[in-house]
PDB file of C-alpha atoms in Angstrom:
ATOM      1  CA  UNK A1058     -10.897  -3.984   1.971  1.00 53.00           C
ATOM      2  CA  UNK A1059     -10.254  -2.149   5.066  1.00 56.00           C
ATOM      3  CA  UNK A1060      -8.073   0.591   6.154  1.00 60.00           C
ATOM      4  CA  UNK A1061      -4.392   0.531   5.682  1.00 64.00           C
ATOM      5  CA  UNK A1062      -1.195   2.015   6.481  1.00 63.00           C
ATOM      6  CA  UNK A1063       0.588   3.541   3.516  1.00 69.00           C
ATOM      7  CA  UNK A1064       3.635   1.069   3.148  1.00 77.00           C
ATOM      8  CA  UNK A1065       6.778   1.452   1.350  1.00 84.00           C
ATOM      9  CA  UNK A1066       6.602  -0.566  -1.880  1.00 84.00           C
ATOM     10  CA  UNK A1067       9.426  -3.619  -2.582  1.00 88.00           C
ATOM     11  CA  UNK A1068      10.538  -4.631  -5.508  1.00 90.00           C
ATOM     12  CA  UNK A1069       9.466  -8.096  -7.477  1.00 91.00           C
ATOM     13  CA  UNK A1070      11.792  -9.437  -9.884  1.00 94.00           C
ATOM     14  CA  UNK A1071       9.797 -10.819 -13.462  1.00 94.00           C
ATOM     15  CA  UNK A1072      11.624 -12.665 -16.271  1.00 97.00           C
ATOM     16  CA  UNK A1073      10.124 -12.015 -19.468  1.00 97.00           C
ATOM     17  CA  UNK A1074      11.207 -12.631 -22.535  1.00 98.00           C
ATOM     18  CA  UNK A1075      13.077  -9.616 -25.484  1.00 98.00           C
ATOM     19  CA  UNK A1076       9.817  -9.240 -27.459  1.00 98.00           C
ATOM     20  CA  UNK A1077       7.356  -9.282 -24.023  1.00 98.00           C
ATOM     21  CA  UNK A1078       9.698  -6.359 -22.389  1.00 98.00           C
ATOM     22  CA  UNK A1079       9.638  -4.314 -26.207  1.00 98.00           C
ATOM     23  CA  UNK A1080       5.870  -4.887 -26.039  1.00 98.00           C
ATOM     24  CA  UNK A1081       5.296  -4.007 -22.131  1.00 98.00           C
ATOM     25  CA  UNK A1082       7.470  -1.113 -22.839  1.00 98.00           C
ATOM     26  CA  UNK A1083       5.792   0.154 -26.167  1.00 98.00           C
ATOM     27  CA  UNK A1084       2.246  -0.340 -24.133  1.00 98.00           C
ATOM     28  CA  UNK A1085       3.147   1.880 -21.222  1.00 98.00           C
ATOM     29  CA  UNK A1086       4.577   4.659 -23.287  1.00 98.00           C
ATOM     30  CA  UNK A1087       1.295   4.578 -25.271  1.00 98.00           C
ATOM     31  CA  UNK A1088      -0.616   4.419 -21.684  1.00 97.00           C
ATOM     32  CA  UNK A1089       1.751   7.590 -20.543  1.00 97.00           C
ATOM     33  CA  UNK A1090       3.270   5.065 -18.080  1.00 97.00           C
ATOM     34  CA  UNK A1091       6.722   3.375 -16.888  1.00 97.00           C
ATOM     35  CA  UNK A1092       7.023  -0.225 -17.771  1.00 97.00           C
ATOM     36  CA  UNK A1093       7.216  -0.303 -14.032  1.00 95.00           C
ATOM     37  CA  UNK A1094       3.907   1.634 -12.531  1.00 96.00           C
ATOM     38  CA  UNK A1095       2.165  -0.682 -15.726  1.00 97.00           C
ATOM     39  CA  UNK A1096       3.046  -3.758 -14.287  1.00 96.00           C
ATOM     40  CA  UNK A1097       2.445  -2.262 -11.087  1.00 95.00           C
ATOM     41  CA  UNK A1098      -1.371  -1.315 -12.395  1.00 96.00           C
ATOM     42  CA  UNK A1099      -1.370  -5.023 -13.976  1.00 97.00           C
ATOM     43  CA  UNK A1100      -0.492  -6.975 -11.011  1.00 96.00           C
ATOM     44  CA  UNK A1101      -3.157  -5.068  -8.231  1.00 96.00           C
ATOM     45  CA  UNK A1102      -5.912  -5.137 -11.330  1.00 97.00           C
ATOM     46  CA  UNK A1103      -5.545  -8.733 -10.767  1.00 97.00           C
ATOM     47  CA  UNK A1104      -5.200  -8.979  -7.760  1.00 97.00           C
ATOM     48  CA  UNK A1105      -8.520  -6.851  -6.980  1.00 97.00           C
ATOM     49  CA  UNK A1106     -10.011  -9.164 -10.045  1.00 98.00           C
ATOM     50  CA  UNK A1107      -8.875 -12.552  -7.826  1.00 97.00           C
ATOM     51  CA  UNK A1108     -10.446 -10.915  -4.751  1.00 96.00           C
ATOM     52  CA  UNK A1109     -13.578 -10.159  -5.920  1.00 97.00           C
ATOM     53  CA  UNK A1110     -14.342 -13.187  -7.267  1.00 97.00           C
ATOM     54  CA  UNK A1111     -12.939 -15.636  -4.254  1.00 96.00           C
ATOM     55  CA  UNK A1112     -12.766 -13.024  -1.641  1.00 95.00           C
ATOM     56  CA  UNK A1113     -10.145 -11.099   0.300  1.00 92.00           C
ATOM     57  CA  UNK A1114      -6.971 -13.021   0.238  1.00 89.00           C
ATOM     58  CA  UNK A1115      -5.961 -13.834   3.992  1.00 84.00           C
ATOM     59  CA  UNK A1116      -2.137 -13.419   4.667  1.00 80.00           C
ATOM     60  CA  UNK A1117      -1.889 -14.574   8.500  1.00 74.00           C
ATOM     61  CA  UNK A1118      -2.825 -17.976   8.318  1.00 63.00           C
ATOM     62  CA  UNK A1119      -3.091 -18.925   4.714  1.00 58.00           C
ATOM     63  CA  UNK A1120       0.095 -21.316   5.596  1.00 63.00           C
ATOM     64  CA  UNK A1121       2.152 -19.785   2.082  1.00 65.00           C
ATOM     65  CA  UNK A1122       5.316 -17.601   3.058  1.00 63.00           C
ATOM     66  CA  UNK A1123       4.652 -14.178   2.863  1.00 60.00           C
ATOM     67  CA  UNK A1124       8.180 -12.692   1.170  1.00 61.00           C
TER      68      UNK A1124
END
């Protein structure tokens, strides 16, 4: 939680396999979404999932790079 600074977003690179992409794709077009901004909604519903069940994940110290 907490107040944050709007940041610009990068980009994250996911192999998947022919069927998974035709699948991700035919979800988000159902959803009225990009493959992209669904993945997008995917990964921070996880994360927010992770959080609330072990608690805010720490970035300054956690000793794991953070690229």
């Amino acid at each position: 939680g907490g107040d944050t600074m709007p940041t610009r977003n990068t980009h994250l690179t996911v192999c998947v396999t022919p069927l998974e992409k035709q699948k991700i794709n035919r979800i988000a077009a159902l959803d009225g979404r990009t493959a992209s901004n669904l993945v997008y909604y995917l990964l921070s519903k996880e994360i927010r999932q992770y959080e609330a069940e072990h608690g805010e994940i720490e970035l300054s110290d956690a000793g794991l790079p953070l690229t």
